[in-house]
Tab-separated table of C-alpha atoms in Angstrom:
chain	number	residue	atom	x	y	z
A	1253	MET	CA	-5.975	0.466	9.497
A	1254	ILE	CA	-8.521	-0.418	6.357
A	1255	VAL	CA	-8.243	-4.084	5.783
A	1256	PHE	CA	-9.820	-3.663	1.741
A	1257	SER	CA	-7.933	-6.263	0.525
A	1258	GLY	CA	-8.751	-10.335	1.088
A	1259	ASP	CA	-5.946	-11.930	-1.022
A	1260	LEU	CA	-3.246	-13.943	1.650
A	1261	ASP	CA	-0.463	-11.657	1.179
A	1262	LYS	CA	-1.957	-8.496	1.932
A	1263	VAL	CA	-4.055	-10.162	4.826
A	1264	LEU	CA	-0.947	-11.689	6.396
A	1265	ALA	CA	1.172	-8.197	6.478
A	1266	ALA	CA	-1.735	-6.389	8.195
A	1267	PHE	CA	-2.051	-8.636	10.813
A	1268	ILE	CA	1.696	-8.546	10.856
A	1269	ILE	CA	1.454	-4.544	11.458
A	1270	ALA	CA	-1.545	-5.301	13.853
A	1271	ASN	CA	0.315	-7.750	15.889
A	1272	GLY	CA	3.899	-5.157	16.235
A	1273	ALA	CA	1.819	-2.276	17.148
A	1274	ALA	CA	-0.113	-4.161	20.110
A	1275	ALA	CA	3.290	-5.966	21.522
A	1276	MET	CA	4.179	-2.515	21.768
A	1277	ASP	CA	1.167	-0.779	23.239
A	1278	THR	CA	-0.400	0.517	20.852
A	1279	PRO	CA	-3.911	0.573	20.485
A	1280	VAL	CA	-4.946	-0.912	16.802
A	1281	THR	CA	-7.966	-0.858	15.229
A	1282	MET	CA	-8.697	-3.297	12.020
A	1283	PHE	CA	-11.449	-2.343	10.164
A	1284	PHE	CA	-12.431	-4.263	7.596
A	1285	THR	CA	-14.555	-4.024	4.676
A	1286	PHE	CA	-15.565	-5.485	1.447
A	1287	TRP	CA	-12.815	-8.486	-0.244
A	1288	GLY	CA	-10.968	-8.253	4.243
A	1289	LEU	CA	-14.392	-9.863	4.967
A	1290	ASN	CA	-13.624	-13.124	3.244
A	1291	ALA	CA	-10.803	-13.536	6.403
A	1292	LEU	CA	-13.280	-12.991	8.990
A	1293	ARG	CA	-16.072	-16.174	7.927
A	1294	ARG	CA	-15.966	-19.101	9.777
A	1295	PRO	CA	-15.017	-22.172	7.972
A	1296	GLU	CA	-18.143	-24.459	7.816
A	1297	SER	CA	-21.578	-23.437	6.622
A	1298	VAL	CA	-23.941	-21.677	8.275
A	1299	LYS	CA	-27.697	-22.383	7.105
A	1300	VAL	CA	-28.880	-18.361	5.984
A	1301	LYS	CA	-31.818	-17.097	4.318
A	1302	LYS	CA	-30.565	-15.940	0.938
A	1303	SER	CA	-31.252	-13.961	-1.867
A	1304	LEU	CA	-29.870	-16.214	-5.643
A	1305	ILE	CA	-27.246	-13.257	-5.680
A	1306	GLU	CA	-26.229	-13.203	-2.523
A	1307	SER	CA	-25.976	-16.865	-2.169
A	1308	MET	CA	-23.441	-16.994	-5.176
A	1309	PHE	CA	-21.192	-14.836	-4.035
A	1310	GLY	CA	-20.886	-15.884	-0.808
A	1311	TRP	CA	-20.695	-19.629	-2.504
A	1312	MET	CA	-17.683	-17.966	-4.577
A	1313	MET	CA	-15.587	-16.393	-1.768
A	1314	PRO	CA	-13.366	-17.559	0.116
A	1315	LYS	CA	-14.009	-19.165	3.592
A	1316	GLY	CA	-11.981	-18.198	5.741
A	1317	PRO	CA	-8.313	-17.193	6.692
A	1318	ASP	CA	-7.553	-20.655	5.121
A	1319	LYS	CA	-9.051	-19.997	2.420
A	1320	LEU	CA	-7.594	-16.718	1.190
A	1321	THR	CA	-4.755	-17.537	-1.774
A	1322	LEU	CA	-1.812	-14.855	-2.838
A	1323	SER	CA	-3.036	-11.516	-5.191
A	1324	LYS	CA	-0.054	-12.880	-6.879
A	1325	MET	CA	1.998	-16.017	-8.500
A	1326	ASN	CA	-1.256	-18.212	-6.997
A	1327	MET	CA	-1.062	-20.568	-9.748
A	1328	GLY	CA	-4.021	-22.765	-9.442
A	1329	GLY	CA	-3.657	-22.683	-5.337
A	1330	MET	CA	-0.142	-23.980	-5.796
A	1331	GLY	CA	1.980	-20.846	-4.825
A	1332	THR	CA	0.050	-20.238	-2.077
A	1333	MET	CA	0.263	-23.816	-0.553
A	1334	MET	CA	3.910	-23.381	-0.697
A	1335	MET	CA	4.303	-19.871	0.709
A	1336	LYS	CA	2.152	-21.288	3.831
A	1337	GLN	CA	5.273	-23.845	3.434
A	1338	VAL	CA	7.330	-21.816	3.500
A	1339	MET	CA	5.693	-19.759	6.475
A	1340	ARG	CA	5.969	-23.277	8.531
A	1341	GLN	CA	9.269	-23.576	8.048
A	1342	LYS	CA	10.538	-20.359	8.857
A	1343	ASN	CA	8.863	-21.142	11.604
A	1344	VAL	CA	6.226	-17.103	11.028
A	1345	TYR	CA	3.005	-16.890	12.348
A	1346	SER	CA	-0.155	-18.176	10.174
A	1347	LEU	CA	-2.789	-16.392	9.838
A	1348	PRO	CA	-5.005	-18.032	11.673
A	1349	ARG	CA	-2.682	-17.900	14.435
A	1350	LEU	CA	-1.473	-14.503	13.946
A	1351	MET	CA	-5.490	-13.665	14.385
A	1352	GLU	CA	-5.602	-15.162	17.507
A	1353	SER	CA	-2.802	-13.623	19.170
A	1354	ALA	CA	-4.423	-10.212	17.769
A	1355	LYS	CA	-7.148	-10.890	19.161
A	1356	GLU	CA	-5.490	-12.211	22.774
A	1357	GLN	CA	-4.047	-9.086	22.724
A	1358	GLY	CA	-6.137	-5.956	22.489
A	1359	VAL	CA	-6.655	-5.399	19.148
A	1360	ARG	CA	-9.896	-4.623	17.836
A	1361	ILE	CA	-11.365	-5.819	14.323
A	1362	VAL	CA	-14.598	-4.069	13.560
A	1363	VAL	CA	-16.727	-5.359	10.738
A	1364	CYS	CA	-18.323	-2.935	7.957
A	1365	THR	CA	-21.620	-3.560	8.488
A	1366	MET	CA	-22.499	-1.889	4.582
A	1367	SER	CA	-19.613	-4.210	3.330
A	1368	MET	CA	-22.251	-7.022	5.298
A	1369	ASP	CA	-25.264	-5.329	3.495
A	1370	VAL	CA	-24.487	-5.725	-0.110
A	1371	MET	CA	-22.564	-9.250	0.401
A	1372	GLY	CA	-25.529	-10.268	1.750
A	1373	ILE	CA	-22.721	-11.948	4.914
A	1374	GLY	CA	-24.831	-12.092	8.804
A	1375	ALA	CA	-23.758	-11.808	11.056
A	1376	GLU	CA	-23.116	-16.065	12.217
A	1377	GLU	CA	-21.356	-16.464	9.069
A	1378	LEU	CA	-18.249	-14.473	10.640
A	1379	ILE	CA	-16.019	-15.246	13.755
A	1380	ASP	CA	-16.687	-14.587	17.395
A	1381	GLY	CA	-14.752	-11.114	18.808
A	1382	VAL	CA	-15.741	-8.209	16.415
A	1383	GLU	CA	-17.602	-5.652	16.738
A	1384	TYR	CA	-20.386	-3.925	13.743
A	1385	GLY	CA	-19.363	-0.741	12.589
A	1386	GLY	CA	-19.789	1.344	9.360
A	1387	VAL	CA	-17.616	4.828	8.138
A	1388	ALA	CA	-18.567	6.803	11.040
A	1389	SER	CA	-16.966	4.455	13.177
A	1390	PHE	CA	-13.341	3.535	11.155
A	1391	LEU	CA	-13.230	7.581	10.926
A	1392	ALA	CA	-13.388	7.916	14.943
A	1393	ALA	CA	-10.802	5.460	15.274
A	1394	ALA	CA	-8.670	7.213	12.357
A	1395	ASN	CA	-9.002	10.417	14.464
A	1396	GLU	CA	-7.564	8.906	17.401
A	1397	SER	CA	-5.053	7.203	16.042
A	1398	LYS	CA	-0.915	8.231	14.572
A	1399	THR	CA	-0.809	6.030	11.671
A	1400	SER	CA	-3.705	4.726	9.499
A	1401	LEU	CA	-3.129	2.282	6.432
A	1402	PHE	CA	-5.415	1.005	3.332
A	1403	ILE	CA	-4.635	-2.310	2.728
B	240	MET	CA	6.191	4.811	3.469
B	241	ILE	CA	5.743	0.443	2.978
B	242	VAL	CA	6.283	-0.887	-0.376
B	243	PHE	CA	4.087	-3.898	-0.228
B	244	SER	CA	3.534	-3.936	-4.207
B	245	GLY	CA	5.761	-5.087	-6.626
B	246	ASP	CA	3.758	-3.527	-9.625
B	247	LEU	CA	5.928	-0.949	-12.074
B	248	ASP	CA	3.213	1.995	-11.262
B	249	LYS	CA	2.695	1.010	-7.819
B	250	VAL	CA	6.206	1.199	-7.154
B	251	LEU	CA	6.835	4.266	-9.785
B	252	ALA	CA	3.897	6.240	-7.530
B	253	ALA	CA	5.978	4.924	-4.267
B	254	PHE	CA	9.058	6.612	-5.779
B	255	ILE	CA	7.080	9.806	-6.708
B	256	ILE	CA	6.093	10.648	-3.493
B	257	ALA	CA	9.347	9.933	-1.728
B	258	ASN	CA	11.928	11.704	-3.740
B	259	GLY	CA	8.860	14.905	-3.753
B	260	ALA	CA	8.521	14.984	-0.056
B	261	ALA	CA	12.088	14.014	0.072
B	262	ALA	CA	12.372	17.288	-2.161
B	263	MET	CA	10.762	19.557	-0.280
B	264	ASP	CA	13.377	18.162	3.686
B	265	THR	CA	11.040	15.831	4.366
B	266	PRO	CA	12.171	12.567	6.037
B	267	VAL	CA	11.546	9.805	4.394
B	268	THR	CA	11.625	5.415	4.980
B	269	MET	CA	10.086	3.457	2.662
B	270	PHE	CA	9.804	-0.353	4.359
B	271	PHE	CA	10.530	-2.767	1.702
B	272	THR	CA	7.720	-6.020	2.390
B	273	PHE	CA	6.465	-8.892	0.583
B	274	TRP	CA	6.353	-8.776	-3.768
B	275	GLY	CA	8.175	-4.745	-3.209
B	276	LEU	CA	11.361	-6.920	-2.207
B	277	ASN	CA	11.250	-7.523	-6.407
B	278	ALA	CA	12.110	-3.657	-6.961
B	279	LEU	CA	15.196	-3.770	-5.140
B	280	ARG	CA	16.963	-7.197	-6.009
B	281	ARG	CA	20.164	-6.997	-8.312
B	282	PRO	CA	19.461	-7.412	-12.263
B	283	GLU	CA	22.209	-10.325	-11.911
B	284	SER	CA	21.661	-14.103	-11.492
B	285	VAL	CA	23.900	-13.909	-7.664
B	286	LYS	CA	24.528	-17.418	-6.846
B	287	VAL	CA	22.880	-18.411	-3.058
B	288	LYS	CA	22.155	-21.702	-2.179
B	289	LYS	CA	18.771	-21.689	-2.064
B	290	SER	CA	15.642	-24.674	-1.219
B	291	LEU	CA	13.412	-26.181	-4.036
B	292	ILE	CA	10.936	-23.502	-3.193
B	293	GLU	CA	13.551	-20.305	-2.684
B	294	SER	CA	14.617	-21.185	-6.267
B	295	MET	CA	11.471	-21.474	-7.825
B	296	PHE	CA	10.374	-18.164	-6.037
B	297	GLY	CA	13.035	-16.806	-7.023
B	298	TRP	CA	13.231	-17.647	-10.370
B	299	MET	CA	9.642	-16.896	-10.882
B	300	MET	CA	9.754	-13.354	-9.930
B	301	PRO	CA	11.208	-9.979	-10.845
B	302	LYS	CA	14.497	-9.399	-10.270
B	303	GLY	CA	15.220	-5.451	-10.158
B	304	PRO	CA	13.561	-2.277	-11.068
B	305	ASP	CA	13.816	-3.223	-15.143
B	306	LYS	CA	11.483	-6.450	-14.966
B	307	LEU	CA	8.811	-5.570	-12.905
B	308	THR	CA	5.147	-4.690	-14.860
B	309	LEU	CA	2.123	-2.544	-14.611
B	310	SER	CA	-0.702	-4.105	-12.204
B	311	LYS	CA	-3.155	-3.083	-14.760
B	312	MET	CA	-3.080	-3.723	-19.227
B	313	ASN	CA	0.542	-5.161	-18.985
B	314	MET	CA	-0.798	-7.306	-21.753
B	315	GLY	CA	2.020	-9.989	-22.240
B	316	GLY	CA	4.762	-7.269	-21.368
B	317	MET	CA	3.852	-4.906	-24.342
B	318	GLY	CA	1.509	-2.364	-22.061
B	319	THR	CA	4.874	-2.430	-19.933
B	320	MET	CA	7.157	-1.806	-22.773
B	321	MET	CA	4.277	1.553	-23.871
B	322	MET	CA	3.787	2.614	-20.874
B	323	LYS	CA	7.968	3.504	-20.591
B	324	GLN	CA	8.045	4.046	-24.171
B	325	VAL	CA	5.530	7.430	-23.026
B	326	MET	CA	7.623	8.203	-19.637
B	327	ARG	CA	10.533	8.597	-21.778
B	328	GLN	CA	9.234	10.935	-24.618
B	329	LYS	CA	7.421	12.798	-21.608
B	330	ASN	CA	10.657	13.467	-19.600
B	331	VAL	CA	9.314	11.385	-16.763
B	332	TYR	CA	11.999	10.138	-14.583
B	333	SER	CA	12.347	6.226	-15.142
B	334	LEU	CA	11.846	3.896	-12.160
B	335	PRO	CA	15.923	3.335	-11.935
B	336	ARG	CA	16.253	6.567	-12.215
B	337	LEU	CA	14.111	7.361	-9.737
B	338	MET	CA	15.580	5.349	-7.033
B	339	GLU	CA	18.948	7.114	-7.983
B	340	SER	CA	17.542	10.702	-7.304
B	341	ALA	CA	16.349	8.670	-3.445
B	342	LYS	CA	19.316	7.562	-2.884
B	343	GLU	CA	20.599	10.958	-2.938
B	344	GLN	CA	18.203	13.221	-1.417
B	345	GLY	CA	18.983	10.312	1.264
B	346	VAL	CA	15.556	8.657	1.806
B	347	ARG	CA	15.631	5.629	4.028
B	348	ILE	CA	15.090	2.201	2.371
B	349	VAL	CA	14.278	-0.409	4.485
B	350	VAL	CA	14.029	-4.581	3.975
B	351	CYS	CA	11.694	-6.446	6.112
B	352	THR	CA	13.851	-9.129	7.314
B	353	MET	CA	10.843	-11.503	7.181
B	354	SER	CA	9.946	-11.167	3.208
B	355	MET	CA	13.740	-11.785	2.840
B	356	ASP	CA	14.117	-14.870	5.183
B	357	VAL	CA	10.037	-16.231	3.186
B	358	MET	CA	10.549	-15.537	0.077
B	359	GLY	CA	14.443	-16.945	0.694
B	360	ILE	CA	16.688	-13.650	-0.659
B	361	GLY	CA	19.854	-13.013	0.261
B	362	ALA	CA	21.260	-9.642	1.139
B	363	GLU	CA	23.920	-10.287	-1.643
B	364	GLU	CA	21.287	-10.561	-4.081
B	365	LEU	CA	19.775	-7.131	-3.183
B	366	ILE	CA	20.776	-3.779	-4.117
B	367	ASP	CA	23.620	-1.468	-1.459
B	368	GLY	CA	22.591	0.803	0.259
B	369	VAL	CA	20.153	-0.721	2.249
B	370	GLU	CA	19.100	-1.300	5.715
B	371	TYR	CA	17.455	-4.635	7.021
B	372	GLY	CA	14.624	-4.226	10.352
B	373	GLY	CA	10.895	-6.109	10.512
B	374	VAL	CA	7.700	-4.763	11.889
B	375	ALA	CA	8.963	-2.823	14.768
B	376	SER	CA	11.583	-0.969	13.047
B	377	PHE	CA	8.860	-0.023	10.790
B	378	LEU	CA	6.316	0.956	13.071
B	379	ALA	CA	8.883	2.858	15.075
B	380	ALA	CA	9.384	5.043	11.915
B	381	ALA	CA	5.626	5.397	10.885
B	382	ASN	CA	5.313	6.925	15.163
B	383	GLU	CA	7.672	10.102	13.404
B	384	SER	CA	5.809	10.502	10.359
B	385	LYS	CA	3.073	12.690	9.952
B	386	THR	CA	2.290	10.436	7.052
B	387	SER	CA	1.604	6.771	6.484
B	388	LEU	CA	0.780	4.673	3.296
B	389	PHE	CA	0.371	1.409	2.093
B	390	ILE	CA	1.266	1.767	-1.811
C	1450	MET	CA	-6.146	9.915	0.164
C	1451	ILE	CA	-4.687	9.544	-3.303
C	1452	VAL	CA	-6.443	7.423	-5.593
C	1453	PHE	CA	-4.255	5.051	-7.275
C	1454	SER	CA	-6.966	2.651	-8.482
C	1455	GLY	CA	-9.446	2.433	-10.842
C	1456	ASP	CA	-11.076	-0.763	-9.787
C	1457	LEU	CA	-14.834	0.063	-8.962
C	1458	ASP	CA	-14.854	-1.040	-5.609
C	1459	LYS	CA	-11.525	1.059	-4.640
C	1460	VAL	CA	-13.099	3.609	-5.534
C	1461	LEU	CA	-16.809	3.140	-4.606
C	1462	ALA	CA	-14.065	3.045	-0.852
C	1463	ALA	CA	-12.900	6.347	-1.417
C	1464	PHE	CA	-15.869	7.979	-1.704
C	1465	ILE	CA	-17.628	6.836	0.547
C	1466	ILE	CA	-14.873	7.238	3.157
C	1467	ALA	CA	-14.662	11.160	1.460
C	1468	ASN	CA	-18.710	11.272	1.752
C	1469	GLY	CA	-17.979	9.649	5.453
C	1470	ALA	CA	-15.933	12.834	6.598
C	1471	ALA	CA	-16.853	15.739	4.824
C	1472	ALA	CA	-20.174	14.737	6.704
C	1473	MET	CA	-18.654	14.936	10.189
C	1474	ASP	CA	-16.776	18.416	8.596
C	1475	THR	CA	-13.886	17.414	7.537
C	1476	PRO	CA	-11.493	18.537	5.070
C	1477	VAL	CA	-10.998	15.631	2.657
C	1478	THR	CA	-8.863	16.045	-0.996
C	1479	MET	CA	-8.673	13.155	-3.083
C	1480	PHE	CA	-5.683	13.195	-5.663
C	1481	PHE	CA	-6.557	11.014	-7.921
C	1482	THR	CA	-2.990	9.324	-10.338
C	1483	PHE	CA	-2.765	6.676	-12.664
C	1484	TRP	CA	-5.588	4.446	-12.902
C	1485	GLY	CA	-7.478	6.188	-10.466
C	1486	LEU	CA	-8.379	9.117	-13.693
C	1487	ASN	CA	-10.581	6.955	-15.267
C	1488	ALA	CA	-13.226	7.174	-12.120
C	1489	LEU	CA	-12.949	10.492	-13.618
C	1490	ARG	CA	-12.970	10.088	-17.636
C	1491	ARG	CA	-15.905	12.325	-19.289
C	1492	PRO	CA	-18.296	9.241	-20.843
C	1493	GLU	CA	-18.632	10.840	-23.939
C	1494	SER	CA	-15.753	10.997	-26.428
C	1495	VAL	CA	-14.153	13.277	-26.615
C	1496	LYS	CA	-11.755	14.179	-29.857
C	1497	VAL	CA	-7.855	15.276	-28.577
C	1498	LYS	CA	-5.320	15.060	-30.623
C	1499	LYS	CA	-3.731	12.042	-29.341
C	1500	SER	CA	-0.231	9.721	-30.370
C	1501	LEU	CA	-0.996	6.401	-31.512
C	1502	ILE	CA	0.139	5.524	-28.127
C	1503	GLU	CA	-2.196	8.165	-26.126
C	1504	SER	CA	-5.122	6.867	-28.542
C	1505	MET	CA	-4.930	2.884	-27.543
C	1506	PHE	CA	-4.613	3.971	-24.063
C	1507	GLY	CA	-7.742	5.886	-24.201
C	1508	TRP	CA	-9.278	3.765	-25.895
C	1509	MET	CA	-8.714	0.887	-23.888
C	1510	MET	CA	-8.690	2.714	-20.526
C	1511	PRO	CA	-12.874	2.739	-18.689
C	1512	LYS	CA	-14.780	5.836	-19.402
C	1513	GLY	CA	-15.476	7.203	-15.879
C	1514	PRO	CA	-17.511	5.920	-13.249
C	1515	ASP	CA	-19.759	3.504	-15.191
C	1516	LYS	CA	-17.319	1.833	-16.772
C	1517	LEU	CA	-15.322	0.453	-13.941
C	1518	THR	CA	-15.156	-3.370	-12.679
C	1519	LEU	CA	-14.424	-4.567	-9.811
C	1520	SER	CA	-10.897	-5.478	-8.458
C	1521	LYS	CA	-11.773	-9.138	-7.845
C	1522	MET	CA	-14.747	-11.403	-9.082
C	1523	ASN	CA	-15.153	-9.377	-12.510
C	1524	MET	CA	-15.988	-12.504	-14.070
C	1525	GLY	CA	-16.133	-10.277	-18.196
C	1526	GLY	CA	-18.662	-7.684	-16.461
C	1527	MET	CA	-20.687	-9.782	-14.530
C	1528	GLY	CA	-19.837	-9.759	-10.568
C	1529	THR	CA	-19.828	-6.010	-11.582
C	1530	MET	CA	-23.244	-5.852	-13.283
C	1531	MET	CA	-24.759	-7.951	-10.163
C	1532	MET	CA	-23.023	-6.300	-6.907
C	1533	LYS	CA	-24.055	-2.749	-9.085
C	1534	GLN	CA	-27.537	-4.979	-8.673
C	1535	VAL	CA	-27.446	-5.497	-5.597
C	1536	MET	CA	-26.270	-1.888	-4.443
C	1537	ARG	CA	-29.700	-0.074	-5.855
C	1538	GLN	CA	-31.351	-2.857	-3.560
C	1539	LYS	CA	-30.149	-2.146	-0.431
C	1540	ASN	CA	-30.550	1.442	-1.845
C	1541	VAL	CA	-26.432	1.687	-1.240
C	1542	TYR	CA	-25.783	4.659	-3.540
C	1543	SER	CA	-24.000	4.335	-6.904
C	1544	LEU	CA	-20.111	5.482	-7.822
C	1545	PRO	CA	-21.716	8.366	-9.654
C	1546	ARG	CA	-24.347	9.604	-6.596
C	1547	LEU	CA	-21.329	9.408	-4.128
C	1548	MET	CA	-19.551	11.190	-6.470
C	1549	GLU	CA	-21.838	14.079	-6.851
C	1550	SER	CA	-22.131	14.097	-3.072
C	1551	ALA	CA	-18.869	14.802	-2.384
C	1552	LYS	CA	-18.503	17.131	-4.501
C	1553	GLU	CA	-21.268	19.286	-2.786
C	1554	GLN	CA	-19.869	18.786	0.838
C	1555	GLY	CA	-17.149	20.368	-0.864
C	1556	VAL	CA	-14.617	17.465	-1.111
C	1557	ARG	CA	-11.581	19.084	-3.689
C	1558	ILE	CA	-10.818	16.594	-5.944
C	1559	VAL	CA	-7.426	16.972	-7.941
C	1560	VAL	CA	-6.113	15.530	-10.485
C	1561	CYS	CA	-2.706	14.085	-10.900
C	1562	THR	CA	-0.841	16.991	-14.081
C	1563	MET	CA	2.152	14.042	-14.829
C	1564	SER	CA	-1.232	11.124	-14.405
C	1565	MET	CA	-2.661	12.754	-17.607
C	1566	ASP	CA	0.395	13.229	-19.091
C	1567	VAL	CA	2.143	10.024	-19.808
C	1568	MET	CA	-1.046	8.759	-20.245
C	1569	GLY	CA	-2.450	11.660	-22.725
C	1570	ILE	CA	-5.764	12.838	-20.872
C	1571	GLY	CA	-6.127	16.056	-21.520
C	1572	ALA	CA	-8.599	18.049	-19.080
C	1573	GLU	CA	-11.573	18.367	-21.590
C	1574	GLU	CA	-11.722	15.028	-20.878
C	1575	LEU	CA	-12.138	15.097	-17.531
C	1576	ILE	CA	-15.371	15.835	-15.506
C	1577	ASP	CA	-15.918	19.395	-14.554
C	1578	GLY	CA	-15.377	20.468	-11.513
C	1579	VAL	CA	-11.786	19.303	-9.934
C	1580	GLU	CA	-8.488	21.198	-9.985
C	1581	TYR	CA	-4.755	19.721	-11.176
C	1582	GLY	CA	-1.728	19.739	-9.414
C	1583	GLY	CA	1.610	17.375	-9.285
C	1584	VAL	CA	3.037	15.444	-6.425
C	1585	ALA	CA	3.664	18.936	-4.416
C	1586	SER	CA	0.153	19.567	-4.130
C	1587	PHE	CA	-0.678	15.950	-2.514
C	1588	LEU	CA	2.411	16.465	0.461
C	1589	ALA	CA	0.842	19.806	0.667
C	1590	ALA	CA	-2.323	18.184	0.952
C	1591	ALA	CA	-1.200	15.517	3.483
C	1592	ASN	CA	0.632	17.677	5.854
C	1593	GLU	CA	-2.532	19.698	6.873
C	1594	SER	CA	-4.179	16.643	7.300
C	1595	LYS	CA	-4.296	13.189	10.074
C	1596	THR	CA	-5.054	10.735	8.067
C	1597	SER	CA	-3.428	10.304	4.607
C	1598	LEU	CA	-4.481	6.589	2.531
C	1599	PHE	CA	-3.489	5.988	-0.417
C	1600	ILE	CA	-6.031	3.477	-2.348
């Protein structure tokens, strides 16, 4: 599974599928690239030396799952807030909870090193328990998988 | 095939692929989730008891295939109108016609029950001839399929 | 692989995966449809007789890989410019270079004829070395592939 998007709704869908598959004992590899990296950023500021452009990217992009917004109907954050509230009311796991559960179930999370390089995101800015790899690492996982999705 | 998007262009692509595959006698399951549900809504208003947030979601989201808009170049609806006109001129099936044809060819349409719950959409608001299921139902279909797409 | 999107970031991802797979001697077919066609347009103006709507579509849509923009943080072109600059600094291949490399490695590029028809794009407006086909051509390739992605 490639997680290219950093939209809350798409990352949610990715982790719901990943958890579902893991619960059925299917090994899952999630390969995070481009905007998907934002879902794996630590919420706190981490001191890293960056170029001006890298600092700007880092500053403008959401820091971690709690900061992601909906791809549609975000409406300045109101839609995202409403969606999260509804999910709580309906007892649907939040994104941070789904991510924890995925890790507990042994879902592999691989971060695209080229995206880290281009977006100027260092390993110390990302959550623990992830692996690092390039496109070859995605292709190897895809080759062993029955189902591949680009999200 | 997961239909996550509710954009006219992406739902069109999904049904063109589904019809093409069905025409070649390949069994097709389309799993509608999140915004994709909008493509399956009945155009008319259906009286259902809803919470305030559910009513707002219901009111703001497009009701059925005729209300979907393009993901790009919608330009306040003008781009979508132009696209539909061109499709008519070129004798390309419209989305409602493609949906009918998919049903006639036996394409399975499964609606994500969790999305219905979160978005507050009841079964009586959706078109006939659909099935209901959770992520396990998608995974089961994916497991029997040679090709899976996230649209 | 279906390339539906015409966003710079998604088309980049598509070609990075295609080149990676080709480098591992995996045959790759990229099927370009809808907005994806924009990545294959020649940069120069080509005289073709078009209807008014077709001319408008042609005029509004980006002409070739150098004109594509990011799906997020484009900011009137500034984000896209910054991304390209960073890619140069980090020695990441640009999109035109990746496209050339894909061709050299024998990646098949198939253009959706229905999209050409609907968007009013003629073969003389597209780059050389591409094939033309309908949805059946995608389905045939998908049927022979271990991995299919909708990008």
